[in-house]
Amino acid sequence: MSATFSSLSFRNYRLWFAGALVANVGTWMQRVAQDWLVLTELTDESGIAVGITTALQFAPTLFLSAWAGLLADRFDRRKLLIATQVGQGVLAAALGLLVLSGNAQLWQVYAFAGMLGVVTAIDGPVRQTFVAELVPAGRLSNAVGLNSASFNAARLVGPGLAGLLIAAVGSGWVFVINAVTFAATIISLVLMRRSELYPMPHASRAKGQIREGIAYVRNRSDIIVIMVVVGVVSTFGLNFQLTSALMARTEFGRGAQEYGILGSVLAIGSLTGALLAARRERPRVRLVIGSAFAFGITTGVMALMPTYVSFAVACIPVGFASLTMMTAANTSIQMSTDPKMRGRVMSLYMIVFLGATPVGSPIVGWIGETFGARWSIGVGSISALLVSVGAAWWARNHWDVRVRYHVTSRPHIEVVRLADRAPVPSGDAQEVPTAAGERRAQDAPARVRAQDAADAQHAA
């Protein structure tokens, strides 16, 4: 089996991949149907209402994710996932029946979005860390990349299928179909062989464990840089459901089917990025920063596209850049974190990644409604450029690194640590381990020296 798909050689991971693929198709269908329902049936094309719906769906992440991360570190993750899948299925079915009855109101959709957000907030950290139990540690990067590929393969199919179904039978049936798809994940979890899992150590019950996770992150500057970059981009840039709906409806005068197609086209770039991510053994901080900068450039170009077709084509590089950033951030944090802390650290990452949406979506919706749909994309482009340049500047000054470029020879990029002048090649060449930051911290405690070295080593 090729390196790109090596994790599929493990039976439990194959089950997980297949079940998640089906459920993800349903999830993308519901997202499109929910936004279209609010935008066209329950309001008079209100971008703010769509933004509020999205915000309510992700707001619980801000309050529950840290607690959910502690659950992931303490309890059986497989059982927790079965519970969250059942919860999401029940909520989708209930919303679907309400819409089919013809009695759905905007406040009820808000309520269901909030309840779904509660279940999703618990599901997120558990889902992220459970992948590490399905494959050996050396395959984790590949498994995370394939997870993203599954998610974006579903994104390739789900929005377009949702558009067709909305036009044919209405939004209500899309919610009901999504409810049924959660059975695929539940069945895959039940069929897994416990003897073939790679269980991570569980944290014992003790006081202050959430504070312990926060302290761990506070002492890891590489994780903080990743969270800042992803948080800003997520807040103002990763609002494709909202911005694509506004562009399709208000700029190009298109319907539900064309809106769904935009999501599928975006997924072409995302899927390509996910498959390339699956081949990387260990993504680093520089890839997160670089892909955030690329995201800023590509979204800026997309916002200027004059026609529906050119806008759709511009979605492809945007999907590639955004997925590369997200997968690199996720894998980088998971692979560099103590397994006993992984659930709590990933929960804090989920707070930044998904919890930023309740803040950003209403703002982006207001910008789109006030200044036009193109500016709802433009604000994300500007934010991504500013935060990526700022992060690169900060890393250059605090990690004592410089970047050298070689156009005609390999490696094409070298990251040089001034502390010891040892080059760290990028691309095909092999990395040279060093003790970066050692000179700067030689009088500090050993733990601080080791952490400083680890931050610069991982970032480079």
PDB file of C-alpha atoms in Angstrom, residues 169-382:
ATOM      1  CA  VAL A 169     -37.528  17.576  -1.947  1.00  0.00           C
ATOM      2  CA  GLY A 170     -36.681  20.464   0.410  1.00  0.00           C
ATOM      3  CA  SER A 171     -34.373  21.032   3.380  1.00  0.00           C
ATOM      4  CA  GLY A 172     -36.315  18.847   5.822  1.00  0.00           C
ATOM      5  CA  TRP A 173     -35.427  15.588   4.099  1.00  0.00           C
ATOM      6  CA  VAL A 174     -31.755  16.580   4.043  1.00  0.00           C
ATOM      7  CA  PHE A 175     -31.773  16.729   7.865  1.00  0.00           C
ATOM      8  CA  VAL A 176     -33.485  13.325   8.086  1.00  0.00           C
ATOM      9  CA  ILE A 177     -30.936  11.750   5.723  1.00  0.00           C
ATOM     10  CA  ASN A 178     -28.120  13.199   7.815  1.00  0.00           C
ATOM     11  CA  ALA A 179     -29.603  11.573  10.914  1.00  0.00           C
ATOM     12  CA  VAL A 180     -29.433   8.164   9.223  1.00  0.00           C
ATOM     13  CA  THR A 181     -25.777   8.609   8.218  1.00  0.00           C
ATOM     14  CA  PHE A 182     -24.631   8.684  11.849  1.00  0.00           C
ATOM     15  CA  ALA A 183     -25.478   4.986  12.028  1.00  0.00           C
ATOM     16  CA  ALA A 184     -22.413   4.311   9.847  1.00  0.00           C
ATOM     17  CA  THR A 185     -20.035   5.708  12.457  1.00  0.00           C
ATOM     18  CA  ILE A 186     -21.806   3.934  15.307  1.00  0.00           C
ATOM     19  CA  ILE A 187     -21.619   0.575  13.496  1.00  0.00           C
ATOM     20  CA  SER A 188     -17.934   1.064  12.702  1.00  0.00           C
ATOM     21  CA  LEU A 189     -17.156   1.817  16.362  1.00  0.00           C
ATOM     22  CA  VAL A 190     -19.083  -1.260  17.550  1.00  0.00           C
ATOM     23  CA  LEU A 191     -17.291  -3.553  15.065  1.00  0.00           C
ATOM     24  CA  MET A 192     -13.784  -2.498  16.088  1.00  0.00           C
ATOM     25  CA  ARG A 193     -11.559  -5.087  17.744  1.00  0.00           C
ATOM     26  CA  ARG A 194     -10.451  -3.824  21.133  1.00  0.00           C
ATOM     27  CA  SER A 195      -7.388  -6.084  21.025  1.00  0.00           C
ATOM     28  CA  GLU A 196      -6.149  -4.197  17.952  1.00  0.00           C
ATOM     29  CA  LEU A 197      -6.431  -0.714  19.452  1.00  0.00           C
ATOM     30  CA  TYR A 198      -3.348   1.218  20.579  1.00  0.00           C
ATOM     31  CA  PRO A 199      -4.676   2.658  23.835  1.00  0.00           C
ATOM     32  CA  MET A 200      -3.148   5.854  25.134  1.00  0.00           C
ATOM     33  CA  PRO A 201      -2.556   6.315  28.864  1.00  0.00           C
ATOM     34  CA  HIS A 202      -5.488   7.811  30.751  1.00  0.00           C
ATOM     35  CA  ALA A 203      -5.163  10.646  33.222  1.00  0.00           C
ATOM     36  CA  SER A 204      -6.154   9.779  36.770  1.00  0.00           C
ATOM     37  CA  ARG A 205      -8.780  11.818  38.585  1.00  0.00           C
ATOM     38  CA  ALA A 206      -7.251  14.821  40.360  1.00  0.00           C
ATOM     39  CA  LYS A 207      -7.940  18.480  41.053  1.00  0.00           C
ATOM     40  CA  GLY A 208      -6.787  21.218  38.716  1.00  0.00           C
ATOM     41  CA  GLN A 209      -6.370  19.053  35.610  1.00  0.00           C
ATOM     42  CA  ILE A 210      -7.812  21.640  33.244  1.00  0.00           C
ATOM     43  CA  ARG A 211      -5.468  24.260  34.735  1.00  0.00           C
ATOM     44  CA  GLU A 212      -2.658  21.762  34.223  1.00  0.00           C
ATOM     45  CA  GLY A 213      -3.489  21.605  30.512  1.00  0.00           C
ATOM     46  CA  ILE A 214      -3.529  25.403  30.258  1.00  0.00           C
ATOM     47  CA  ALA A 215      -0.154  25.612  32.009  1.00  0.00           C
ATOM     48  CA  TYR A 216       1.273  23.022  29.622  1.00  0.00           C
ATOM     49  CA  VAL A 217       0.234  25.083  26.602  1.00  0.00           C
ATOM     50  CA  ARG A 218       1.432  28.314  28.203  1.00  0.00           C
ATOM     51  CA  ASN A 219       4.942  26.867  28.391  1.00  0.00           C
ATOM     52  CA  ARG A 220       4.926  25.790  24.730  1.00  0.00           C
ATOM     53  CA  SER A 221       5.528  28.804  22.503  1.00  0.00           C
ATOM     54  CA  ASP A 222       5.265  26.683  19.342  1.00  0.00           C
ATOM     55  CA  ILE A 223       1.715  25.615  20.252  1.00  0.00           C
ATOM     56  CA  ILE A 224       0.793  29.191  21.141  1.00  0.00           C
ATOM     57  CA  VAL A 225       1.989  30.459  17.736  1.00  0.00           C
ATOM     58  CA  ILE A 226      -0.095  27.793  15.978  1.00  0.00           C
ATOM     59  CA  MET A 227      -3.175  28.648  18.031  1.00  0.00           C
ATOM     60  CA  VAL A 228      -2.853  32.384  17.373  1.00  0.00           C
ATOM     61  CA  VAL A 229      -2.482  31.917  13.610  1.00  0.00           C
ATOM     62  CA  VAL A 230      -5.308  29.379  13.329  1.00  0.00           C
ATOM     63  CA  GLY A 231      -7.532  31.378  15.686  1.00  0.00           C
ATOM     64  CA  VAL A 232      -7.326  34.588  13.644  1.00  0.00           C
ATOM     65  CA  VAL A 233      -7.769  32.822  10.306  1.00  0.00           C
ATOM     66  CA  SER A 234     -10.674  30.792  11.670  1.00  0.00           C
ATOM     67  CA  THR A 235     -12.408  33.861  13.125  1.00  0.00           C
ATOM     68  CA  PHE A 236     -12.439  35.956   9.970  1.00  0.00           C
ATOM     69  CA  GLY A 237     -11.515  33.627   7.109  1.00  0.00           C
ATOM     70  CA  LEU A 238     -13.006  30.167   7.582  1.00  0.00           C
ATOM     71  CA  ASN A 239     -16.629  31.201   7.142  1.00  0.00           C
ATOM     72  CA  PHE A 240     -17.171  29.556   3.756  1.00  0.00           C
ATOM     73  CA  GLN A 241     -20.740  28.491   4.498  1.00  0.00           C
ATOM     74  CA  LEU A 242     -21.707  32.092   5.113  1.00  0.00           C
ATOM     75  CA  THR A 243     -19.572  33.846   2.498  1.00  0.00           C
ATOM     76  CA  SER A 244     -20.364  31.362  -0.277  1.00  0.00           C
ATOM     77  CA  ALA A 245     -24.093  31.667   0.430  1.00  0.00           C
ATOM     78  CA  LEU A 246     -23.864  35.467   0.277  1.00  0.00           C
ATOM     79  CA  MET A 247     -21.817  35.431  -2.940  1.00  0.00           C
ATOM     80  CA  ALA A 248     -24.047  32.879  -4.649  1.00  0.00           C
ATOM     81  CA  ARG A 249     -27.272  34.638  -3.706  1.00  0.00           C
ATOM     82  CA  THR A 250     -26.488  38.380  -3.688  1.00  0.00           C
ATOM     83  CA  GLU A 251     -23.547  38.761  -6.093  1.00  0.00           C
ATOM     84  CA  PHE A 252     -24.348  36.156  -8.728  1.00  0.00           C
ATOM     85  CA  GLY A 253     -28.099  35.649  -8.264  1.00  0.00           C
ATOM     86  CA  ARG A 254     -27.805  31.839  -8.085  1.00  0.00           C
ATOM     87  CA  GLY A 255     -29.851  29.217  -6.262  1.00  0.00           C
ATOM     88  CA  ALA A 256     -29.314  26.362  -3.815  1.00  0.00           C
ATOM     89  CA  GLN A 257     -27.765  24.017  -6.387  1.00  0.00           C
ATOM     90  CA  GLU A 258     -25.087  26.527  -7.421  1.00  0.00           C
ATOM     91  CA  TYR A 259     -24.393  27.321  -3.767  1.00  0.00           C
ATOM     92  CA  GLY A 260     -23.850  23.628  -3.059  1.00  0.00           C
ATOM     93  CA  ILE A 261     -21.523  23.330  -6.056  1.00  0.00           C
ATOM     94  CA  LEU A 262     -19.267  26.045  -4.592  1.00  0.00           C
ATOM     95  CA  GLY A 263     -18.732  23.902  -1.500  1.00  0.00           C
ATOM     96  CA  SER A 264     -17.876  20.897  -3.636  1.00  0.00           C
ATOM     97  CA  VAL A 265     -15.402  22.858  -5.763  1.00  0.00           C
ATOM     98  CA  LEU A 266     -13.737  24.207  -2.622  1.00  0.00           C
ATOM     99  CA  ALA A 267     -13.360  20.610  -1.478  1.00  0.00           C
ATOM    100  CA  ILE A 268     -11.327  19.731  -4.602  1.00  0.00           C
ATOM    101  CA  GLY A 269      -8.474  21.861  -3.292  1.00  0.00           C
ATOM    102  CA  SER A 270      -9.053  20.679   0.276  1.00  0.00           C
ATOM    103  CA  LEU A 271      -8.937  17.012  -0.711  1.00  0.00           C
ATOM    104  CA  THR A 272      -5.704  17.563  -2.650  1.00  0.00           C
ATOM    105  CA  GLY A 273      -4.180  19.255   0.383  1.00  0.00           C
ATOM    106  CA  ALA A 274      -5.328  16.427   2.661  1.00  0.00           C
ATOM    107  CA  LEU A 275      -3.765  13.721   0.481  1.00  0.00           C
ATOM    108  CA  LEU A 276      -0.462  15.599   0.386  1.00  0.00           C
ATOM    109  CA  ALA A 277      -0.668  16.060   4.164  1.00  0.00           C
ATOM    110  CA  ALA A 278      -1.024  12.295   4.584  1.00  0.00           C
ATOM    111  CA  ARG A 279       2.446  11.871   3.032  1.00  0.00           C
ATOM    112  CA  ARG A 280       4.177  14.245   5.452  1.00  0.00           C
ATOM    113  CA  GLU A 281       5.900  12.544   8.361  1.00  0.00           C
ATOM    114  CA  ARG A 282       5.963  15.592  10.624  1.00  0.00           C
ATOM    115  CA  PRO A 283       4.524  18.987   9.639  1.00  0.00           C
ATOM    116  CA  ARG A 284       6.002  21.973  11.419  1.00  0.00           C
ATOM    117  CA  VAL A 285       5.069  25.463  12.533  1.00  0.00           C
ATOM    118  CA  ARG A 286       6.558  27.056   9.437  1.00  0.00           C
ATOM    119  CA  LEU A 287       4.063  25.142   7.288  1.00  0.00           C
ATOM    120  CA  VAL A 288       1.168  26.511   9.366  1.00  0.00           C
ATOM    121  CA  ILE A 289       2.441  30.081   8.963  1.00  0.00           C
ATOM    122  CA  GLY A 290       3.214  29.694   5.256  1.00  0.00           C
ATOM    123  CA  SER A 291      -0.149  28.153   4.409  1.00  0.00           C
ATOM    124  CA  ALA A 292      -1.953  30.902   6.365  1.00  0.00           C
ATOM    125  CA  PHE A 293      -0.132  33.470   4.222  1.00  0.00           C
ATOM    126  CA  ALA A 294      -1.117  31.544   1.065  1.00  0.00           C
ATOM    127  CA  PHE A 295      -4.710  31.498   2.328  1.00  0.00           C
ATOM    128  CA  GLY A 296      -4.656  35.283   2.610  1.00  0.00           C
ATOM    129  CA  ILE A 297      -3.422  35.651  -0.973  1.00  0.00           C
ATOM    130  CA  THR A 298      -5.850  33.156  -2.490  1.00  0.00           C
ATOM    131  CA  THR A 299      -8.930  34.473  -0.665  1.00  0.00           C
ATOM    132  CA  GLY A 300      -8.015  37.998  -1.761  1.00  0.00           C
ATOM    133  CA  VAL A 301      -7.983  36.828  -5.369  1.00  0.00           C
ATOM    134  CA  MET A 302     -11.249  34.915  -4.876  1.00  0.00           C
ATOM    135  CA  ALA A 303     -13.016  38.005  -3.504  1.00  0.00           C
ATOM    136  CA  LEU A 304     -12.213  39.890  -6.726  1.00  0.00           C
ATOM    137  CA  MET A 305     -13.518  37.298  -9.175  1.00  0.00           C
ATOM    138  CA  PRO A 306     -16.159  38.911 -11.432  1.00  0.00           C
ATOM    139  CA  THR A 307     -18.252  35.882 -12.433  1.00  0.00           C
ATOM    140  CA  TYR A 308     -19.703  32.800 -10.783  1.00  0.00           C
ATOM    141  CA  VAL A 309     -17.469  30.463 -12.812  1.00  0.00           C
ATOM    142  CA  SER A 310     -14.249  32.361 -12.065  1.00  0.00           C
ATOM    143  CA  PHE A 311     -15.227  32.543  -8.386  1.00  0.00           C
ATOM    144  CA  ALA A 312     -15.783  28.775  -8.320  1.00  0.00           C
ATOM    145  CA  VAL A 313     -12.380  28.114  -9.909  1.00  0.00           C
ATOM    146  CA  ALA A 314     -10.724  30.431  -7.369  1.00  0.00           C
ATOM    147  CA  CYS A 315     -12.191  28.290  -4.581  1.00  0.00           C
ATOM    148  CA  ILE A 316      -9.763  25.437  -5.412  1.00  0.00           C
ATOM    149  CA  PRO A 317      -6.491  27.079  -4.227  1.00  0.00           C
ATOM    150  CA  VAL A 318      -8.358  28.508  -1.231  1.00  0.00           C
ATOM    151  CA  GLY A 319      -9.408  24.999  -0.227  1.00  0.00           C
ATOM    152  CA  PHE A 320      -5.855  23.727  -0.673  1.00  0.00           C
ATOM    153  CA  ALA A 321      -4.305  26.475   1.475  1.00  0.00           C
ATOM    154  CA  SER A 322      -6.891  26.270   4.258  1.00  0.00           C
ATOM    155  CA  LEU A 323      -6.732  22.489   4.527  1.00  0.00           C
ATOM    156  CA  THR A 324      -2.928  22.497   4.551  1.00  0.00           C
ATOM    157  CA  MET A 325      -2.966  24.985   7.424  1.00  0.00           C
ATOM    158  CA  MET A 326      -5.567  23.069   9.449  1.00  0.00           C
ATOM    159  CA  THR A 327      -4.010  19.643   8.978  1.00  0.00           C
ATOM    160  CA  ALA A 328      -0.489  20.891   9.696  1.00  0.00           C
ATOM    161  CA  ALA A 329      -1.707  22.595  12.877  1.00  0.00           C
ATOM    162  CA  ASN A 330      -3.660  19.556  14.084  1.00  0.00           C
ATOM    163  CA  THR A 331      -0.900  17.030  13.406  1.00  0.00           C
ATOM    164  CA  SER A 332       1.874  19.265  14.701  1.00  0.00           C
ATOM    165  CA  ILE A 333       0.148  19.730  18.046  1.00  0.00           C
ATOM    166  CA  GLN A 334      -0.856  16.076  18.453  1.00  0.00           C
ATOM    167  CA  MET A 335       2.582  14.688  17.622  1.00  0.00           C
ATOM    168  CA  SER A 336       4.433  17.058  19.936  1.00  0.00           C
ATOM    169  CA  THR A 337       2.147  16.705  22.966  1.00  0.00           C
ATOM    170  CA  ASP A 338       2.488  14.323  25.905  1.00  0.00           C
ATOM    171  CA  PRO A 339      -0.142  11.572  25.335  1.00  0.00           C
ATOM    172  CA  LYS A 340      -1.518  12.050  28.864  1.00  0.00           C
ATOM    173  CA  MET A 341      -2.145  15.720  28.062  1.00  0.00           C
ATOM    174  CA  ARG A 342      -3.294  15.306  24.474  1.00  0.00           C
ATOM    175  CA  GLY A 343      -7.033  15.479  25.100  1.00  0.00           C
ATOM    176  CA  ARG A 344      -6.783  18.684  27.117  1.00  0.00           C
ATOM    177  CA  VAL A 345      -4.343  20.310  24.710  1.00  0.00           C
ATOM    178  CA  MET A 346      -6.490  19.407  21.707  1.00  0.00           C
ATOM    179  CA  SER A 347      -9.561  20.728  23.507  1.00  0.00           C
ATOM    180  CA  LEU A 348      -7.835  24.092  23.929  1.00  0.00           C
ATOM    181  CA  TYR A 349      -6.948  23.995  20.251  1.00  0.00           C
ATOM    182  CA  MET A 350     -10.595  23.230  19.404  1.00  0.00           C
ATOM    183  CA  ILE A 351     -11.672  26.215  21.508  1.00  0.00           C
ATOM    184  CA  VAL A 352      -9.433  28.430  19.405  1.00  0.00           C
ATOM    185  CA  PHE A 353     -10.272  26.762  16.094  1.00  0.00           C
ATOM    186  CA  LEU A 354     -14.034  26.288  16.422  1.00  0.00           C
ATOM    187  CA  GLY A 355     -14.730  28.642  19.313  1.00  0.00           C
ATOM    188  CA  ALA A 356     -13.594  31.574  17.204  1.00  0.00           C
ATOM    189  CA  THR A 357     -16.548  31.017  14.864  1.00  0.00           C
ATOM    190  CA  PRO A 358     -19.225  32.432  17.229  1.00  0.00           C
ATOM    191  CA  VAL A 359     -17.175  35.615  17.409  1.00  0.00           C
ATOM    192  CA  GLY A 360     -16.349  35.868  13.725  1.00  0.00           C
ATOM    193  CA  SER A 361     -19.518  34.692  11.981  1.00  0.00           C
ATOM    194  CA  PRO A 362     -21.849  37.508  13.111  1.00  0.00           C
ATOM    195  CA  ILE A 363     -19.126  40.080  12.364  1.00  0.00           C
ATOM    196  CA  VAL A 364     -18.476  38.646   8.901  1.00  0.00           C
ATOM    197  CA  GLY A 365     -22.228  38.405   8.294  1.00  0.00           C
ATOM    198  CA  TRP A 366     -22.644  42.073   9.259  1.00  0.00           C
ATOM    199  CA  ILE A 367     -19.760  43.093   6.995  1.00  0.00           C
ATOM    200  CA  GLY A 368     -21.309  41.168   4.102  1.00  0.00           C
ATOM    201  CA  GLU A 369     -24.727  42.693   4.682  1.00  0.00           C
ATOM    202  CA  THR A 370     -23.378  46.248   5.166  1.00  0.00           C
ATOM    203  CA  PHE A 371     -20.471  46.516   2.736  1.00  0.00           C
ATOM    204  CA  GLY A 372     -21.188  43.685   0.316  1.00  0.00           C
ATOM    205  CA  ALA A 373     -20.441  39.966   0.045  1.00  0.00           C
ATOM    206  CA  ARG A 374     -16.964  40.516  -1.370  1.00  0.00           C
ATOM    207  CA  TRP A 375     -15.833  42.321   1.759  1.00  0.00           C
ATOM    208  CA  SER A 376     -16.997  39.375   3.888  1.00  0.00           C
ATOM    209  CA  ILE A 377     -14.216  37.431   2.147  1.00  0.00           C
ATOM    210  CA  GLY A 378     -11.796  40.358   2.016  1.00  0.00           C
ATOM    211  CA  VAL A 379     -11.706  40.788   5.785  1.00  0.00           C
ATOM    212  CA  GLY A 380     -10.553  37.171   6.098  1.00  0.00           C
ATOM    213  CA  SER A 381      -7.854  37.711   3.500  1.00  0.00           C
ATOM    214  CA  ILE A 382      -6.454  40.784   5.236  1.00  0.00           C
TER     215      ILE A 382
END
